[in-house]
mmCIF file of C-alpha atoms and ligand atoms in Angstrom:
data_model
loop_
_atom_site.group_PDB
_atom_site.id
_atom_site.type_symbol
_atom_site.label_atom_id
_atom_site.label_comp_id
_atom_site.label_asym_id
_atom_site.label_seq_id
_atom_site.Cartn_x
_atom_site.Cartn_y
_atom_site.Cartn_z
ATOM 1 C CA MET A 1 127.355 26.637 140.091
ATOM 2 C CA THR A 2 127.911 30.283 140.026
ATOM 3 C CA ALA A 3 130.305 29.808 137.097
ATOM 4 C CA ASP A 4 127.755 27.755 135.256
ATOM 5 C CA LEU A 5 125.240 30.633 135.388
ATOM 6 C CA THR A 6 127.443 33.279 133.874
ATOM 7 C CA ALA A 7 129.253 31.162 131.279
ATOM 8 C CA PRO A 8 126.477 30.990 128.596
ATOM 9 C CA THR A 9 126.334 34.832 128.280
ATOM 10 C CA THR A 10 129.969 35.117 127.910
ATOM 11 C CA ASP A 11 130.068 32.153 125.372
ATOM 12 C CA ARG A 12 127.183 33.607 123.244
ATOM 13 C CA THR A 13 129.037 36.980 122.906
ATOM 14 C CA ASN A 14 132.061 35.135 121.878
ATOM 15 C CA LEU A 15 129.994 33.133 119.120
ATOM 16 C CA ASP A 16 129.666 36.233 117.099
ATOM 17 C CA PRO A 17 131.688 36.149 114.010
ATOM 18 C CA PRO A 18 134.070 38.964 113.417
ATOM 19 C CA GLY A 19 131.512 40.704 111.322
ATOM 20 C CA GLY A 20 129.334 40.837 114.510
ATOM 21 C CA SER A 21 126.246 39.428 112.870
ATOM 22 C CA THR A 22 124.158 36.774 114.891
ATOM 23 C CA PRO A 23 125.314 33.181 114.214
ATOM 24 C CA ASP A 24 122.889 32.703 111.248
ATOM 25 C CA GLY A 25 122.358 36.548 110.705
ATOM 26 C CA SER A 26 118.596 35.786 111.117
ATOM 27 C CA TRP A 27 117.790 38.205 113.845
ATOM 28 C CA ASP A 28 119.514 40.868 111.951
ATOM 29 C CA ARG A 29 117.513 40.074 108.930
ATOM 30 C CA THR A 30 114.288 40.185 111.015
ATOM 31 C CA LEU A 31 115.414 43.382 112.467
ATOM 32 C CA ALA A 32 116.243 45.076 109.201
ATOM 33 C CA ILE A 33 112.942 43.987 107.504
ATOM 34 C CA LEU A 34 110.672 45.148 110.437
ATOM 35 C CA ALA A 35 112.483 48.332 111.025
ATOM 36 C CA ALA A 36 112.458 49.124 107.352
ATOM 37 C CA VAL A 37 108.530 48.317 107.478
ATOM 38 C CA VAL A 38 108.169 50.806 110.440
ATOM 39 C CA ALA A 39 110.353 53.612 108.979
ATOM 40 C CA VAL A 40 108.685 53.460 105.502
ATOM 41 C CA ALA A 41 105.273 53.631 107.258
ATOM 42 C CA ASP A 42 106.351 56.527 109.325
ATOM 43 C CA LEU A 43 107.452 58.362 106.065
ATOM 44 C CA ALA A 44 104.671 57.278 103.966
ATOM 45 C CA ILE A 45 102.069 58.629 106.244
ATOM 46 C CA GLN A 46 103.471 62.154 106.047
ATOM 47 C CA PRO A 47 102.006 63.113 102.607
ATOM 48 C CA LEU A 48 98.862 61.212 103.554
ATOM 49 C CA ALA A 49 98.372 62.698 107.014
ATOM 50 C CA GLY A 50 100.053 66.000 106.703
ATOM 51 C CA LEU A 51 103.653 66.696 107.955
ATOM 52 C CA ILE A 52 104.207 65.150 111.435
ATOM 53 C CA PRO A 53 107.848 66.173 112.409
ATOM 54 C CA PRO A 54 108.291 63.348 114.990
ATOM 55 C CA LEU A 55 107.230 60.679 112.706
ATOM 56 C CA LEU A 56 109.452 61.973 109.947
ATOM 57 C CA ALA A 57 112.489 61.980 112.153
ATOM 58 C CA PHE A 58 111.770 58.384 113.366
ATOM 59 C CA GLY A 59 111.301 57.411 109.883
ATOM 60 C CA VAL A 60 114.560 58.980 108.691
ATOM 61 C CA LEU A 61 116.450 57.486 111.813
ATOM 62 C CA GLY A 62 114.999 54.172 111.333
ATOM 63 C CA LEU A 63 116.215 53.997 107.700
ATOM 64 C CA ALA A 64 119.621 55.121 108.835
ATOM 65 C CA GLY A 65 119.729 52.378 111.365
ATOM 66 C CA VAL A 66 118.735 49.771 108.784
ATOM 67 C CA ALA A 67 121.676 51.031 106.450
ATOM 68 C CA VAL A 68 124.198 50.970 109.107
ATOM 69 C CA LEU A 69 123.239 47.463 110.256
ATOM 70 C CA PRO A 70 125.159 45.318 107.661
ATOM 71 C CA ARG A 71 128.428 47.262 108.263
ATOM 72 C CA ARG A 72 128.294 48.104 112.004
ATOM 73 C CA PRO A 73 125.800 45.500 113.375
ATOM 74 C CA LYS A 74 126.067 46.638 116.976
ATOM 75 C CA VAL A 75 125.774 50.316 116.281
ATOM 76 C CA GLY A 76 122.700 49.584 114.029
ATOM 77 C CA ARG A 77 121.096 47.358 116.592
ATOM 78 C CA ILE A 78 121.494 49.698 119.530
ATOM 79 C CA GLY A 79 120.539 52.642 117.183
ATOM 80 C CA LEU A 80 117.309 50.901 116.059
ATOM 81 C CA LEU A 81 116.560 49.962 119.703
ATOM 82 C CA VAL A 82 116.828 53.509 120.788
ATOM 83 C CA VAL A 83 114.824 54.887 117.803
ATOM 84 C CA SER A 84 112.150 52.204 118.476
ATOM 85 C CA LEU A 85 112.023 53.355 122.175
ATOM 86 C CA LEU A 86 111.584 56.842 121.382
ATOM 87 C CA GLY A 87 109.183 56.022 118.571
ATOM 88 C CA THR A 88 107.014 54.108 120.959
ATOM 89 C CA ALA A 89 106.794 57.015 123.420
ATOM 90 C CA GLY A 90 106.611 59.911 120.791
ATOM 91 C CA GLY A 91 104.231 58.071 118.418
ATOM 92 C CA ALA A 92 101.834 56.831 121.106
ATOM 93 C CA PRO A 93 99.413 59.868 120.906
ATOM 94 C CA PHE A 94 99.188 59.478 117.141
ATOM 95 C CA ALA A 95 98.676 55.892 117.319
ATOM 96 C CA LEU A 96 96.184 55.896 120.086
ATOM 97 C CA ALA A 97 94.104 58.585 118.338
ATOM 98 C CA GLY A 98 93.851 56.305 115.359
ATOM 99 C CA LEU A 99 93.065 53.234 117.361
ATOM 100 C CA ALA A 100 89.467 54.242 118.016
ATOM 101 C CA HIS A 101 88.608 55.020 114.483
ATOM 102 C CA PRO A 102 88.050 51.975 112.234
ATOM 103 C CA GLU A 103 86.123 54.082 109.888
ATOM 104 C CA SER A 104 89.233 55.686 108.690
ATOM 105 C CA PRO A 105 91.560 52.850 107.524
ATOM 106 C CA ILE A 106 94.873 54.558 107.345
ATOM 107 C CA ASP A 107 94.614 56.065 110.916
ATOM 108 C CA PHE A 108 93.219 52.777 112.109
ATOM 109 C CA VAL A 109 96.034 50.536 110.687
ATOM 110 C CA HIS A 110 98.508 52.924 112.008
ATOM 111 C CA GLY A 111 96.824 52.895 115.331
ATOM 112 C CA VAL A 112 96.728 49.153 115.557
ATOM 113 C CA THR A 113 100.001 48.266 114.134
ATOM 114 C CA SER A 114 102.684 50.886 114.969
ATOM 115 C CA LEU A 115 103.219 50.454 118.513
ATOM 116 C CA PRO A 116 103.227 46.462 118.423
ATOM 117 C CA LEU A 117 105.646 46.638 115.429
ATOM 118 C CA ARG A 118 108.046 48.919 117.376
ATOM 119 C CA VAL A 119 107.923 46.605 120.182
ATOM 120 C CA VAL A 120 108.831 43.608 117.863
ATOM 121 C CA VAL A 121 111.668 45.676 116.437
ATOM 122 C CA MET A 122 113.082 46.098 119.984
ATOM 123 C CA VAL A 123 112.733 42.474 120.614
ATOM 124 C CA ALA A 124 114.550 41.677 117.387
ATOM 125 C CA ALA A 125 117.240 44.306 118.350
ATOM 126 C CA VAL A 126 117.748 42.703 121.748
ATOM 127 C CA ALA A 127 117.803 39.208 120.384
ATOM 128 C CA ALA A 128 120.392 40.163 117.800
ATOM 129 C CA LEU A 129 122.528 41.892 120.290
ATOM 130 C CA ARG A 130 122.256 38.844 122.622
ATOM 131 C CA GLY A 131 123.278 36.563 119.692
ATOM 132 C CA ALA A 132 120.099 34.529 119.686
ATOM 133 C CA SER A 133 119.967 31.931 116.997
ATOM 134 C CA THR A 134 116.255 30.769 116.997
ATOM 135 C CA GLY A 135 112.792 32.378 116.523
ATOM 136 C CA ALA A 136 113.727 35.055 114.246
ATOM 137 C CA ARG A 137 112.083 33.797 110.903
ATOM 138 C CA ARG A 138 108.919 32.834 112.940
ATOM 139 C CA THR A 139 108.803 36.375 114.513
ATOM 140 C CA ARG A 140 109.141 37.948 111.060
ATOM 141 C CA VAL A 141 106.486 35.693 109.480
ATOM 142 C CA VAL A 142 103.974 36.251 112.438
ATOM 143 C CA ALA A 143 104.488 40.158 112.443
ATOM 144 C CA LEU A 144 104.273 40.653 108.770
ATOM 145 C CA GLY A 145 101.406 38.197 108.405
ATOM 146 C CA SER A 146 99.561 40.060 111.319
ATOM 147 C CA LEU A 147 100.161 43.459 109.464
ATOM 148 C CA ALA A 148 98.888 42.238 106.211
ATOM 149 C CA GLY A 149 95.792 40.647 107.921
ATOM 150 C CA LEU A 150 94.946 43.960 109.807
ATOM 151 C CA VAL A 151 95.319 45.991 106.662
ATOM 152 C CA VAL A 152 92.662 43.899 104.965
ATOM 153 C CA VAL A 153 90.388 44.027 107.992
ATOM 154 C CA ALA A 154 90.738 47.744 108.256
ATOM 155 C CA VAL A 155 90.055 48.383 104.689
ATOM 156 C CA VAL A 156 86.977 46.150 104.643
ATOM 157 C CA SER A 157 85.532 47.404 108.114
ATOM 158 C CA SER A 158 86.018 51.103 106.974
ATOM 159 C CA PHE A 159 83.242 50.418 104.292
ATOM 160 C CA VAL A 160 81.007 49.034 107.084
ATOM 161 C CA VAL A 161 81.597 51.439 109.887
ATOM 162 C CA GLY A 162 80.570 55.078 109.760
ATOM 163 C CA SER A 163 78.368 56.765 107.288
ATOM 164 C CA SER A 164 78.161 59.654 104.845
ATOM 165 C CA VAL A 165 75.595 62.197 103.917
ATOM 166 C CA ALA A 166 74.923 63.805 100.493
ATOM 167 C CA ALA A 167 75.377 67.504 100.577
ATOM 168 C CA ASP A 168 72.105 69.336 99.352
ATOM 169 C CA PRO A 169 72.364 72.352 97.059
ATOM 170 C CA GLY A 170 71.449 74.759 99.936
ATOM 171 C CA ASP A 171 74.088 73.345 102.458
ATOM 172 C CA VAL A 172 77.213 75.185 103.550
ATOM 173 C CA VAL A 173 79.977 72.877 102.684
ATOM 174 C CA LEU A 174 83.340 72.971 104.297
ATOM 175 C CA ARG A 175 86.073 71.085 102.557
ATOM 176 C CA THR A 176 89.120 69.501 104.129
ATOM 177 C CA GLU A 177 91.982 68.778 101.663
ATOM 178 C CA GLY A 178 95.719 68.237 102.299
ATOM 179 C CA ALA A 179 95.110 68.496 105.993
ATOM 180 C CA VAL A 180 93.666 72.076 105.857
ATOM 181 C CA PHE A 181 90.092 73.622 106.090
ATOM 182 C CA VAL A 182 89.737 75.008 102.520
ATOM 183 C CA ASP A 183 88.647 78.557 102.877
ATOM 184 C CA GLY A 184 88.056 77.885 106.654
ATOM 185 C CA ASP A 185 87.796 81.668 107.515
ATOM 186 C CA GLN A 186 85.000 82.370 105.204
ATOM 187 C CA LEU A 187 82.580 80.100 106.913
ATOM 188 C CA ALA A 188 79.035 81.556 107.659
ATOM 189 C CA VAL A 189 75.967 79.711 108.431
ATOM 190 C CA ALA A 190 72.586 81.375 108.630
ATOM 191 C CA THR A 191 69.524 80.227 110.614
ATOM 192 C CA GLY A 192 68.106 77.094 108.908
ATOM 193 C CA GLU A 193 71.074 76.297 106.846
ATOM 194 C CA ARG A 194 72.931 73.075 107.360
ATOM 195 C CA LEU A 195 76.710 72.794 107.775
ATOM 196 C CA VAL A 196 78.389 69.722 106.145
ATOM 197 C CA VAL A 197 82.136 68.799 106.291
ATOM 198 C CA ASP A 198 83.442 67.064 103.132
ATOM 199 C CA ASN A 199 86.639 65.283 103.946
ATOM 200 C CA ALA A 200 88.458 64.811 100.622
ATOM 201 C CA ASP A 201 91.688 63.326 102.442
ATOM 202 C CA PRO A 202 92.314 59.721 102.930
ATOM 203 C CA PHE A 203 92.544 60.228 106.795
ATOM 204 C CA ARG A 204 90.283 61.338 109.544
ATOM 205 C CA HIS A 205 89.568 64.987 110.741
ATOM 206 C CA THR A 206 87.355 66.328 113.304
ATOM 207 C CA PHE A 207 85.269 69.654 113.375
ATOM 208 C CA THR A 208 85.626 70.813 116.897
ATOM 209 C CA ILE A 209 84.586 73.963 118.665
ATOM 210 C CA GLU A 210 86.020 73.597 122.127
ATOM 211 C CA ASP A 211 84.111 76.247 123.926
ATOM 212 C CA ALA A 212 80.714 75.207 122.605
ATOM 213 C CA GLY A 213 81.068 71.300 123.214
ATOM 214 C CA VAL A 214 81.012 70.634 119.293
ATOM 215 C CA ASP A 215 83.171 67.680 118.395
ATOM 216 C CA VAL A 216 82.379 65.971 115.260
ATOM 217 C CA GLU A 217 84.291 62.965 113.741
ATOM 218 C CA ILE A 218 84.890 63.444 109.939
ATOM 219 C CA PRO A 219 86.027 60.044 108.653
ATOM 220 C CA ALA A 220 88.468 59.540 105.646
ATOM 221 C CA GLY A 221 86.654 60.362 102.459
ATOM 222 C CA ARG A 222 83.229 61.009 104.046
ATOM 223 C CA THR A 223 80.786 63.922 104.072
ATOM 224 C CA VAL A 224 79.282 64.489 107.569
ATOM 225 C CA GLU A 225 76.640 67.015 108.827
ATOM 226 C CA VAL A 226 77.760 69.047 111.845
ATOM 227 C CA PRO A 227 74.720 69.713 114.345
ATOM 228 C CA LEU A 228 74.904 73.303 115.235
ATOM 229 C CA ASP A 229 72.928 74.552 118.128
ATOM 230 C CA LEU A 230 74.700 77.694 118.821
ATOM 231 C CA GLN A 231 73.955 81.317 119.693
ATOM 232 C CA PRO A 232 74.598 83.845 116.998
ATOM 233 C CA GLY A 233 78.169 84.944 116.985
ATOM 234 C CA THR A 234 81.728 84.000 115.818
ATOM 235 C CA TYR A 235 83.379 80.895 116.853
ATOM 236 C CA ASP A 236 86.937 79.388 116.512
ATOM 237 C CA TYR A 237 87.036 75.868 115.378
ATOM 238 C CA ILE A 238 89.843 73.329 115.132
ATOM 239 C CA CYS A 239 90.573 69.792 113.991
ATOM 240 C CA ALA A 240 91.415 67.939 117.233
ATOM 241 C CA VAL A 241 93.595 65.182 115.569
ATOM 242 C CA PRO A 242 97.102 65.027 117.020
ATOM 243 C CA GLY A 243 99.416 66.611 114.409
ATOM 244 C CA HIS A 244 96.772 68.768 112.786
ATOM 245 C CA GLU A 245 97.241 71.761 114.963
ATOM 246 C CA ALA A 246 97.457 73.944 111.945
ATOM 247 C CA MET A 247 93.877 73.170 110.875
ATOM 248 C CA THR A 248 91.844 75.994 112.413
ATOM 249 C CA GLY A 249 89.050 78.444 111.053
ATOM 250 C CA THR A 250 86.350 80.815 112.053
ATOM 251 C CA LEU A 251 82.621 80.152 111.965
ATOM 252 C CA GLU A 252 80.247 82.849 111.797
ATOM 253 C CA VAL A 253 76.685 81.780 113.013
ATOM 254 C CA GLY A 254 73.984 84.128 111.899
ATOM 255 C CA ALA A 255 70.802 85.278 113.718
HETATM 256 CU CU1 LIG B 1 92.552 67.199 110.774
#
C-alpha cells in the first residue's frame, strides 16, 4: 500500500523524455505562451505608465525564462515559477491600485489580469515540473480567452464610467503628460478661478494634497475639475498612483 502511494510520482518523473519536456510538451507550451504574455505586458506598460523598475525586471526575467525553457526545461520552469511568485508579491500594489478604476482601461486591465495570469503561469510551471499530461490546452484557451474578454469589457466600460469636463478660457489648466505634471511648479490659482487637470496620458493619475485632504482621480484621457476649498498659501501636491512618485508640484493659492 505504501509503495503504491509513492510509485506514481517516481514513474512520472521517469516518463520525462531525455530533453526534459512533458510527455506531449503541452504544459511547457502553455507555460511559454502565458509567461510571454505576462512579460510582454510588464514591458509594454513601461512606456505607457512611466518607468516602473520592478515590472521592468519581471518582464526581462520572464522573457529570459521563456527563452531558456526549450533548451533547459527544468531551469526554465523553476525560473518562471520564481519570477511569477516574486511578480505576484511585487506587482500586487500596482495591480490592486488599478483594479478599482474601470474608467482607465489600461490600469484596469492590468489590475484585473496581472495577478490571476501570474498564478496560472505558476500552475503551468508546477504542472510541467510534475510531468502532467492533461489540461494544458484547456488552461491556455481559458486564460487567453478571459484576457481577451476583459480587455473588451474594460475598453467599453471606460467610455461609460467616469466623466470629463471642458476647460473654460478662464480656467487654470494643469496638464499631465508622460507621467509628469507639465510646469507643475508654476501653478497658481486666484480666488474665483477654477483648477482643472487635463490628463493627456492613456493611464490614470491623481491630484492629491495629502495635508489638505484633497485627492481627485484623473482618469486616462480625461479632464477633471479639482474642487479647491483651501486657505491662501503654498501647497505641495503629488500623484498618488504607485510608481508615480516622481509626479510632484507646488500649488500657490491666492487670497
Ligand atoms: Cu500619476
